Coordinates of C-alpha atoms and ligand atoms in Angstrom, one line a residue:
X1 CA 24.0 7.6 22.1
X2 CA 21.4 8.0 19.7
X3 CA 21.5 5.5 16.5
X4 CA 19.6 5.8 13.3
X5 CA 17.0 3.4 12.0
X6 CA 16.5 3.0 8.3
X7 CA 13.0 3.2 7.3
X8 CA 12.2 0.7 4.7
X9 CA 8.9 1.3 3.3
X10 CA 6.8 -1.4 1.4
X11 CA 3.4 0.0 1.1
X12 CA 3.5 0.2 -2.9
X13 CA 4.6 -3.6 -2.8
X14 CA 3.5 -5.7 0.5
X15 CA 1.0 -3.0 1.2
X16 CA -0.7 -3.2 -2.3
X17 CA -0.5 -7.1 -1.5
X18 CA -3.7 -6.3 0.9
X19 CA -7.1 -7.7 -0.7
X20 CA -8.6 -5.4 -3.1
X21 CA -5.6 -2.6 -2.9
X22 CA -4.4 -2.3 -6.5
X23 CA -3.0 1.0 -7.4
X24 CA -2.6 2.2 -10.7
X25 CA 0.7 3.8 -12.0
X26 CA -0.3 7.3 -11.6
X27 CA -1.2 6.6 -7.8
X28 CA 2.1 4.9 -7.4
X29 CA 4.1 7.5 -8.6
X30 CA 2.2 9.9 -6.3
X31 CA 2.3 7.9 -3.2
X32 CA 6.1 7.4 -3.9
X33 CA 6.7 11.3 -4.3
X34 CA 4.9 11.7 -0.9
X35 CA 7.0 8.8 0.5
X36 CA 10.2 11.0 -0.4
X37 CA 8.6 14.2 1.4
X38 CA 8.2 12.0 4.4
X39 CA 12.0 11.0 4.2
X40 CA 11.7 7.5 4.2
X41 CA 15.4 5.8 3.5
X42 CA 14.0 3.1 1.0
X43 CA 11.0 2.6 -1.2
X44 CA 10.0 -0.9 -2.3
X45 CA 8.1 -0.2 -5.4
X46 CA 7.0 -3.4 -6.4
X47 CA 7.7 -6.7 -7.9
X48 CA 8.4 -6.2 -11.4
X49 CA 8.6 -9.5 -12.8
X50 CA 4.8 -10.1 -11.5
X51 CA 3.1 -7.9 -14.3
X52 CA 3.8 -5.3 -16.8
X53 CA 2.2 -2.7 -14.9
X54 CA 4.3 -3.6 -11.7
X55 CA 7.2 -3.2 -14.3
X56 CA 6.0 -0.1 -15.5
X57 CA 5.1 1.1 -11.9
X58 CA 8.9 0.4 -10.6
X59 CA 10.3 1.8 -13.6
X60 CA 8.4 5.1 -13.5
X61 CA 9.3 5.5 -10.0
X62 CA 13.0 4.5 -10.2
X63 CA 13.2 7.1 -13.2
X64 CA 12.7 10.0 -11.2
X65 CA 13.5 9.3 -7.4
X66 CA 16.3 10.3 -5.3
X67 CA 16.0 7.6 -2.6
X68 CA 16.9 3.9 -2.6
X69 CA 14.1 2.3 -4.9
X70 CA 14.1 -1.7 -4.0
X71 CA 12.4 -4.1 -6.7
X72 CA 11.6 -7.5 -5.4
X73 CA 12.6 -10.5 -6.8
X74 CA 12.6 -14.3 -6.3
X75 CA 15.7 -16.4 -6.7
X76 CA 15.0 -17.3 -10.5
X77 CA 17.4 -15.2 -13.1
X78 CA 14.4 -14.0 -14.6
X79 CA 12.9 -12.2 -11.8
X80 CA 16.4 -10.6 -11.1
X81 CA 16.8 -9.4 -14.6
X82 CA 13.4 -8.1 -14.4
X83 CA 14.2 -6.2 -11.3
X84 CA 17.3 -4.9 -12.7
X85 CA 15.8 -3.8 -15.9
X86 CA 12.9 -1.7 -14.4
X87 CA 15.9 -0.1 -11.8
X88 CA 18.1 0.7 -14.8
X89 CA 17.6 4.7 -14.3
X90 CA 17.5 4.5 -10.5
X91 CA 20.2 6.9 -8.9
X92 CA 19.9 4.3 -6.0
X93 CA 18.8 0.9 -7.2
X94 CA 18.4 -2.2 -4.8
X95 CA 17.4 -6.0 -5.7
X96 CA 15.7 -7.6 -2.9
X97 CA 15.8 -11.3 -3.2
X98 CA 13.7 -13.4 -1.3
X99 CA 13.4 -17.3 -0.7
X100 CA 11.9 -19.4 2.1
X101 CA 13.9 -21.1 4.9
X102 CA 11.6 -22.6 7.7
X103 CA 10.9 -26.4 7.3
X104 CA 7.1 -25.9 6.9
X105 CA 7.6 -23.6 3.8
X106 CA 10.4 -26.0 2.4
X107 CA 8.8 -29.0 2.9
X108 CA 5.4 -27.1 1.8
X109 CA 6.6 -25.4 -1.5
X110 CA 9.6 -27.6 -2.4
X111 CA 8.1 -31.0 -2.0
X112 CA 9.0 -31.9 -5.6
X113 CA 12.0 -34.7 -5.3
X114 CA 13.9 -32.4 -7.9
X115 CA 14.8 -30.1 -5.0
X116 CA 16.0 -33.3 -2.9
X117 CA 14.9 -36.2 -1.1
X118 CA 15.1 -35.4 2.3
X119 CA 14.9 -32.2 4.4
X120 CA 18.6 -31.9 4.8
X121 CA 19.2 -32.0 0.9
X122 CA 16.4 -29.7 0.2
X123 CA 18.0 -27.5 2.8
X124 CA 21.2 -27.6 0.9
X125 CA 19.3 -26.6 -2.5
X126 CA 17.6 -23.6 -0.7
X127 CA 20.8 -22.3 0.5
X128 CA 22.8 -22.7 -2.8
X129 CA 19.7 -21.0 -4.8
X130 CA 20.0 -18.2 -2.5
X131 CA 23.5 -17.6 -3.0
X132 CA 23.4 -17.9 -6.5
X133 CA 20.8 -15.3 -6.8
X134 CA 22.5 -12.9 -4.5
X135 CA 25.9 -13.2 -6.6
X136 CA 23.9 -12.8 -9.8
X137 CA 22.3 -9.8 -8.4
X138 CA 25.7 -8.3 -7.1
X139 CA 27.4 -8.6 -10.5
X140 CA 24.5 -6.1 -11.8
X141 CA 23.9 -3.5 -8.8
X142 CA 25.8 -2.9 -5.6
X143 CA 22.9 -2.6 -3.2
X144 CA 21.3 -6.2 -2.5
X145 CA 19.2 -7.2 0.1
X146 CA 18.2 -10.6 0.9
X147 CA 15.2 -11.9 3.0
X148 CA 14.8 -15.3 4.5
X149 CA 11.2 -16.0 4.3
X150 CA 9.3 -17.2 7.2
X151 CA 12.7 -16.4 9.3
X152 CA 10.3 -16.2 12.2
X153 CA 9.8 -20.0 12.2
X154 CA 13.1 -20.9 10.9
X155 CA 15.5 -23.0 12.9
X156 CA 18.1 -20.7 14.4
X157 CA 21.0 -23.1 13.4
X158 CA 20.0 -23.0 9.3
X159 CA 19.0 -19.4 9.3
X160 CA 22.4 -18.6 10.5
X161 CA 24.1 -20.6 7.9
X162 CA 21.8 -19.2 5.4
X163 CA 22.4 -15.4 6.5
X164 CA 26.2 -16.1 6.8
X165 CA 26.2 -17.4 3.0
X166 CA 24.3 -14.9 1.3
X167 CA 26.5 -12.2 3.2
X168 CA 29.6 -13.9 2.1
X169 CA 27.8 -13.6 -1.6
X170 CA 27.5 -10.1 -1.3
X171 CA 24.0 -9.1 0.3
X172 CA 24.5 -5.7 1.9
X173 CA 21.3 -5.8 3.9
X174 CA 19.9 -9.1 5.5
X175 CA 16.1 -9.3 6.2
X176 CA 14.7 -11.5 8.9
X177 CA 11.0 -11.4 8.3
X178 CA 8.3 -12.8 10.7
X179 CA 6.2 -13.4 7.5
X180 CA 3.3 -15.3 9.4
X181 CA 3.3 -12.5 12.4
X182 CA 3.8 -15.8 14.6
X183 CA 6.5 -14.8 17.1
X184 CA 6.3 -12.7 20.5
X185 CA 8.5 -9.9 20.8
X186 CA 10.9 -11.2 23.6
X187 CA 11.1 -14.5 21.2
X188 CA 11.9 -12.2 18.2
X189 CA 14.3 -10.1 19.8
X190 CA 16.3 -12.8 21.0
X191 CA 16.4 -14.3 17.5
X192 CA 18.2 -11.1 16.3
X193 CA 20.4 -11.2 19.3
X194 CA 21.4 -14.8 18.5
X195 CA 21.9 -14.3 15.1
X196 CA 24.2 -11.5 15.9
X197 CA 26.2 -14.1 17.8
X198 CA 26.3 -16.9 15.5
X199 CA 26.9 -15.4 12.1
X200 CA 30.6 -14.6 11.9
X201 CA 30.6 -11.9 9.0
X202 CA 27.3 -10.1 10.4
X203 CA 29.2 -6.9 10.7
X204 CA 29.4 -6.8 6.9
X205 CA 25.5 -6.6 6.5
X206 CA 22.8 -4.3 8.1
X207 CA 20.4 -6.4 9.7
X208 CA 16.8 -5.9 8.7
X209 CA 13.2 -7.0 10.0
X210 CA 9.9 -7.3 8.3
X211 CA 6.8 -8.1 10.6
X212 CA 3.5 -8.9 9.7
X213 CA 0.7 -8.3 12.2
X214 CA -1.6 -11.6 12.6
X215 CA -1.2 -11.2 16.3
X216 CA -1.1 -7.4 16.6
X217 CA 2.4 -7.8 17.6
X218 CA 4.1 -6.3 14.4
X219 CA 5.6 -3.2 15.8
X220 CA 6.1 -4.5 19.2
X221 CA 8.3 -7.3 17.5
X222 CA 10.0 -4.8 15.5
X223 CA 11.0 -2.5 18.3
X224 CA 12.1 -5.4 20.1
X225 CA 14.5 -6.2 17.2
X226 CA 15.9 -2.7 17.5
X227 CA 16.9 -3.0 20.6
X228 CA 18.6 -6.3 19.8
X229 CA 20.6 -5.1 16.6
X230 CA 18.3 -4.5 13.8
X231 CA 19.1 -1.4 11.9
X232 CA 16.6 -1.6 9.2
X233 CA 12.7 -1.7 9.7
X234 CA 10.2 -2.9 6.8
X235 CA 6.9 -1.3 7.3
X236 CA 4.0 0.1 5.4
X237 CA 1.7 3.5 6.0
X238 CA -1.4 2.7 8.0
X239 CA 0.2 -0.7 8.4
X240 CA -1.7 -2.0 5.4
X241 CA -0.2 -5.5 4.0
X242 CA -1.1 -9.1 3.2
X243 CA -3.8 -10.3 5.6
X244 CA -3.4 -8.4 8.9
X245 CA -0.9 -6.3 7.4
X246 CA 2.7 -5.2 8.1
X247 CA 4.0 -3.1 11.0
X248 CA 2.9 0.5 10.7
X249 CA 5.3 3.1 9.8
X250 CA 3.9 5.7 11.8
X251 CA 3.3 3.7 14.9
X252 CA 7.2 2.8 14.8
X253 CA 8.7 6.2 14.0
X254 CA 6.4 7.8 16.7
X255 CA 7.2 5.4 19.6
X256 CA 10.8 5.9 18.8
X257 CA 10.2 9.6 18.9
X258 CA 8.1 9.6 21.9
X259 CA 9.9 7.1 24.1
X260 CA 13.5 8.2 23.2
X261 CA 13.9 8.5 26.8
X262 CA 14.2 4.7 27.0
X263 CA 14.8 3.6 23.2
X264 CA 17.8 5.6 22.0
X265 CA 17.4 5.2 18.3
X266 CA 16.0 7.8 15.9
X267 CA 14.8 7.9 12.4
X268 CA 15.0 11.0 9.6
X269 CA 11.4 10.9 9.1
X270 CA 9.7 14.0 8.7
X271 CA 6.8 13.5 11.3
X272 CA 4.9 16.5 10.0
X273 CA 4.2 14.7 6.7
X274 CA 2.9 11.6 8.6
X275 CA -1.0 12.4 8.2
X276 CA -1.0 13.7 4.8
X277 CA 0.7 10.5 3.7
X278 CA -1.8 8.4 5.8
X279 CA -4.6 10.2 4.1
X280 CA -3.2 9.8 0.2
X281 CA -2.7 6.1 0.9
X282 CA -6.1 5.4 2.2
X283 CA -7.7 7.4 -0.5
X284 CA -5.8 5.7 -3.2
X285 CA -6.0 2.2 -1.9
X286 CA -9.7 2.6 -0.8
X287 CA -8.6 1.1 2.4
X288 CA -10.5 3.0 5.4
X289 CA -8.2 3.9 8.4
X290 CA -10.1 2.4 11.3
X291 CA -11.0 5.5 13.6
X292 CA -9.0 4.4 16.8
X293 CA -5.9 3.6 14.9
X294 CA -2.9 4.9 16.7
X295 CA -1.3 8.3 15.3
X296 CA -3.6 8.4 12.5
X297 CA -7.1 7.4 13.4
X298 CA -10.0 10.1 13.4
X299 CA -10.3 9.6 17.3
X300 CA -6.3 8.9 17.9
X301 CA -6.7 12.7 19.3
X302 CA -10.5 13.1 20.1
X303 CA -11.1 13.4 24.1
X304 CA -14.5 12.1 24.7
X305 CA -15.0 11.8 28.6
X306 CA -15.6 15.1 30.4
X307 CA -12.6 14.1 32.9
X308 CA -10.5 13.8 29.9
X309 CA -11.7 17.1 28.0
X310 CA -11.3 19.1 31.3
X311 CA -7.8 17.7 31.7
X312 CA -6.7 18.5 28.4
X313 CA -8.1 21.9 28.8
X314 CA -6.1 22.6 31.7
X315 CA -3.0 20.6 30.8
X316 CA -2.5 19.1 27.1
X317 CA -0.1 16.8 28.9
X318 CA -2.4 15.3 30.8
X319 CA -3.9 12.9 28.1
X320 CA -2.0 13.8 25.1
X321 CA 1.5 12.2 24.8
X322 CA 2.0 13.6 21.2
X323 CA 0.3 16.6 19.8
X324 CA -1.8 16.2 16.7
X325 CA 0.1 19.0 15.3
X326 CA 3.5 16.9 15.9
X327 CA 2.2 14.5 12.8
X328 CA 0.6 17.0 10.7
X329 CA -3.0 17.0 11.7
X330 CA -4.4 20.3 11.0
X331 CA -6.7 21.5 13.5
X332 CA -7.8 24.8 11.7
X333 CA -9.5 23.6 8.6
X334 CA -8.9 24.8 5.6
X335 CA -12.2 25.4 3.4
X336 CA -12.4 26.2 -0.3
X337 CA -15.4 27.3 -2.2
X338 CA -16.7 28.0 -5.9
X339 CA -14.7 31.3 -5.9
X340 CA -11.3 30.1 -4.4
X341 CA -9.7 30.0 -8.0
X342 CA -7.5 27.5 -9.8
X343 CA -4.4 29.1 -8.1
X344 CA -5.8 28.4 -4.5
X345 CA -6.9 25.2 -5.4
X346 CA -3.4 24.0 -7.2
X347 CA -1.5 25.3 -4.0
X348 CA -3.6 23.6 -1.3
X349 CA -3.3 20.2 -3.4
X350 CA 0.4 20.9 -3.3
X351 CA 0.3 21.5 0.5
X352 CA -1.5 18.0 0.7
X353 CA 1.1 16.5 -1.1
X354 CA -0.5 15.9 -4.5
X355 CA 1.6 17.2 -7.9
X356 CA -1.1 17.3 -10.8
X357 CA 0.3 18.3 -14.3
X358 CA -1.3 21.2 -16.1
X359 CA -3.5 18.6 -18.0
X360 CA -4.6 17.0 -14.8
X361 CA -5.2 20.2 -13.2
X362 CA -7.6 21.3 -15.7
X363 CA -9.5 18.1 -14.9
X364 CA -9.4 18.5 -11.4
X365 CA -10.4 22.1 -11.6
X366 CA -13.4 21.3 -13.6
X367 CA -14.4 18.4 -11.2
X368 CA -13.9 21.0 -8.3
X369 CA -16.2 23.3 -9.8
X370 CA -19.1 20.7 -10.1
X371 CA -18.6 19.9 -6.5
X372 CA -18.2 23.4 -5.3
X373 CA -22.0 23.7 -6.9
X374 CA -23.3 20.7 -4.9
X375 CA -21.6 21.6 -1.6
X376 CA -20.4 25.0 -0.6
X377 CA -17.6 24.4 1.3
X378 CA -15.0 22.1 0.2
X379 CA -12.5 20.7 2.8
X380 CA -9.3 18.8 2.4
X381 CA -10.7 15.6 2.6
X382 CA -13.2 16.3 -0.3
X383 CA -10.0 17.2 -2.1
X384 CA -8.1 14.0 -1.4
X385 CA -11.3 12.0 -2.5
X386 CA -11.5 14.2 -5.7
X387 CA -8.0 13.3 -6.4
X388 CA -8.6 9.6 -5.9
X389 CA -11.4 9.6 -8.0
X390 CA -11.1 11.7 -10.8
X391 CA -7.5 12.5 -11.8
X392 CA -5.6 9.2 -11.8
X393 CA -8.2 7.1 -13.6
X394 CA -6.5 4.8 -16.0
X395 CA -8.2 3.8 -19.3
X396 CA -11.9 3.1 -18.5
X397 CA -13.6 0.5 -20.4
X398 CA -17.3 1.5 -18.8
X399 CA -18.4 5.0 -17.6
X400 CA -21.6 5.7 -15.8
X401 CA -23.6 8.0 -17.9
X402 CA -27.0 7.8 -16.6
X403 CA -28.8 6.4 -13.7
X404 CA -32.6 6.9 -12.6
X405 CA -33.5 5.0 -9.7
X406 CA -37.2 4.9 -8.4
X407 CA -37.2 3.5 -4.6
X408 CA -39.5 4.4 -1.6
X409 CA -41.2 2.8 1.2
X410 CA -44.2 1.2 -0.9
X411 CA -42.5 0.3 -4.2
X412 CA -40.4 -2.2 -5.9
X413 CA -36.9 -0.5 -5.9
X414 CA -36.0 -0.2 -9.8
X415 CA -33.0 1.3 -11.4
X416 CA -32.0 2.1 -15.1
X417 CA -28.3 2.8 -16.0
X418 CA -26.9 3.8 -19.3
X419 CA -23.2 3.0 -19.7
X420 CA -20.6 4.2 -22.3
X421 CA -18.2 1.8 -24.0
X422 CA -16.2 3.2 -26.6
X423 CA -18.9 4.8 -28.8
X424 CA -21.3 2.3 -27.7
X425 CA -24.4 2.9 -25.3
X426 CA -25.5 0.2 -23.2
X427 CA -28.8 0.7 -21.3
X428 CA -30.5 -1.9 -18.9
X429 CA -33.2 -1.4 -16.3
X430 CA -33.5 -3.9 -13.1
X431 CA -35.2 -4.4 -9.9
X432 CA -33.5 -5.2 -6.6
X433 CA -33.8 -5.4 -2.8
X434 CA -33.1 -1.5 -2.4
X435 CA -32.1 0.9 -4.9
X436 CA -28.2 0.0 -4.5
X437 CA -29.1 -3.7 -5.6
X438 CA -31.2 -2.6 -8.2
X439 CA -28.5 -0.5 -9.5
X440 CA -25.7 -3.2 -9.3
X441 CA -28.5 -5.6 -11.0
X442 CA -29.1 -3.2 -13.9
X443 CA -25.3 -2.5 -14.3
X444 CA -24.6 -6.7 -14.6
X445 CA -27.4 -6.9 -16.9
X446 CA -26.1 -4.1 -19.1
X447 CA -22.6 -5.7 -19.2
X448 CA -23.9 -9.3 -19.1
X449 CA -21.7 -10.3 -16.2
X450 CA -22.6 -11.6 -12.9
X451 CA -20.1 -11.0 -10.0
X452 CA -19.7 -11.7 -6.1
X453 CA -19.8 -8.5 -4.1
X454 CA -17.0 -9.4 -1.5
X455 CA -17.7 -6.1 0.6
X456 CA -19.6 -2.9 0.4
X457 CA -18.9 0.2 2.5
X458 CA -20.4 3.5 2.3
X459 CA -19.2 6.7 4.5
X460 CA -19.6 10.2 4.4
X461 CA -16.1 12.0 3.5
X462 CA -16.9 14.8 5.5
X463 CA -18.9 16.3 8.2
X464 CA -22.7 17.9 7.8
X465 CA -25.4 17.4 5.7
X466 CA -23.9 18.4 2.5
X467 CA -20.9 15.8 3.0
X468 CA -19.6 14.1 0.1
X469 CA -20.6 10.0 0.3
X470 CA -17.8 7.9 -0.7
X471 CA -18.8 4.0 -1.4
X472 CA -16.3 1.4 -1.8
X473 CA -16.9 -2.0 -3.5
X474 CA -15.0 -4.9 -3.5
X475 CA -15.7 -7.9 -6.1
X476 CA -13.9 -11.0 -6.2
X477 CA -12.9 -13.4 -9.2
X478 CA -11.3 -16.4 -8.1
X479 CA -8.1 -15.3 -6.2
X480 CA -8.2 -11.9 -7.4
X481 CA -10.3 -9.1 -5.8
X482 CA -10.9 -5.4 -7.2
X483 CA -11.8 -2.6 -5.6
X484 CA -13.6 0.4 -6.9
X485 CA -14.3 3.8 -5.6
X486 CA -17.0 6.3 -6.3
X487 CA -18.0 9.4 -4.8
X488 CA -21.0 11.8 -4.9
X489 CA -23.3 13.7 -2.6
X490 CA -25.7 11.3 -3.8
X491 CA -24.7 7.5 -2.2
X492 CA -26.6 5.6 -4.9
X493 CA -24.9 7.3 -7.6
X494 CA -21.4 6.9 -5.6
X495 CA -22.2 3.0 -5.3
X496 CA -23.0 2.4 -8.6
X497 CA -19.7 4.2 -10.1
X498 CA -17.7 2.3 -7.4
X499 CA -19.3 -1.0 -8.7
X500 CA -18.5 0.0 -12.1
X501 CA -15.0 1.2 -11.3
X502 CA -14.3 -2.5 -10.0
X503 CA -15.7 -4.0 -12.8
X504 CA -13.3 -1.9 -15.0
X505 CA -10.3 -2.7 -12.7
X506 CA -11.3 -6.6 -13.0
X507 CA -11.8 -6.4 -16.8
X508 CA -8.3 -4.4 -17.3
X509 CA -6.7 -7.0 -15.4
X510 CA -8.0 -10.0 -17.0
X511 CA -7.0 -8.2 -20.5
X512 CA -3.2 -7.5 -19.4
X513 CA -3.3 -11.0 -18.1
X514 CA -4.2 -12.3 -21.3
X515 CA -1.7 -10.3 -23.2
X516 CA 0.9 -10.7 -20.5
X517 CA 0.6 -14.5 -20.9
X518 CA 0.6 -14.4 -24.8
X519 CA 3.7 -12.5 -24.4
X520 CA 5.4 -15.2 -22.2
X521 CA 4.4 -17.9 -24.6
X522 CA 5.7 -16.1 -27.4
X523 CA 9.1 -15.6 -25.8
X524 CA 9.2 -19.7 -25.3
Ligands
LIG601 O1 6.7 -11.4 4.5 C1 7.7 -11.6 3.8 O2 8.1 -12.4 4.0 C2 7.7 -10.9 2.7 C3 9.2 -11.0 2.0 C4 9.0 -11.0 0.6 C5 10.2 -10.1 2.6 O3 7.1 -9.9 2.3
LIG602 ZN1 5.5 -9.6 4.1

């Protein structure tokens, strides 16, 4: 008999923890709406206590959503209270509490003697903190989830004790994360089966799993967990997340669908929305989907060799185990142009999952016309990039007004930039190793900054000579990295815009953290 699997999407929380993948509130709202259209069961919208921007995003999503919205919290009262406040207007709020349970984490993170002198004492403290936190959260909302961080490396006896105690305290869902992506599918599946045997009250809660992909086993581990009793899967679109990422939603859902003959479970996901969701997340986060990525990669349905092409032409089933159309890949390209009109543009955007307001629509239409002047045919991917770049931009401290570059085979590359800041204009010139380096140097000079460029990528968004070029620049400052994206039919301009956007992100983050810490000090 087919059993239903609950899909808990954590793209907006763990996914956003991918290096450089910060999303603003508007982008998160659009992704949350698209996730609802995809029919996920739970959206983990963020970690409210961690910053005012996180709080605001969770609140805005909770205010308008019909699905379950989860907010993450440590076991601290301030975290749980903040999660509760952000979820106050949610139709279905869930507080998601986590605390580590493995010896490695306990000894590493709770070394202070105030948590106990021996491992045994520290374990007791962790158990009590978990139970107290769940009890407190349960008094605020009916739906509480508890995660035993690093459960993959936790001793099964202690893990069972913690899980039993938090269920007793009222946890409706108990999550078993393989936080470090360390386990093997057989081992992880056995751990879930073992928990089912050892924990007396396990039937009172849903078993969830949350697998990371450090060894490329996140999806395999999740499926093995399902086969051994897990009924909720935590996953992200395109598998983004901390380090090597999380289990990929689209891969799990399609594996269950395609191999239902041997794995009798189903999800409520509307698989025709998979491709749109994947593109939207990639566009907003700036994390490019690798071409050979299962289900949503550019090559996932491309048949290159003659033998394969011949086979597919004779019968698709020879080399295709699912069709591109089933996951929403539109083979017939819809092309818009200068004469498509506002209405045509709005309706295509709606089909791609975007919901601009009237005011935003005015901005996108103007940007669309500028682009349509530069390139005759505008494809879906051009629109996705336009939406990512133009519409949901937050307050910008600096804006590129003018760029002039002199480069060639026999000249020293030189760039001049003019940057608008409030009503002030900053102008500077610089040389560099090439035109991009010269532009970056000129921007740094104008802003009197020196930054580490951690990564820089340029790609064409659509095919052909008139394709839009998209540049993605990641800069680092200490523990934090910031990504900027810029597009133009001129890749030097796209690069300069991307660099400036990353700088804007960095400066806005710094400003917000200073204000946040000032608030914290004021509270104390
Ligand atoms: O990987 C992890 O353990 C987590 C928890 C917060 C669920 O992300
Ligand atoms: Zn995680």
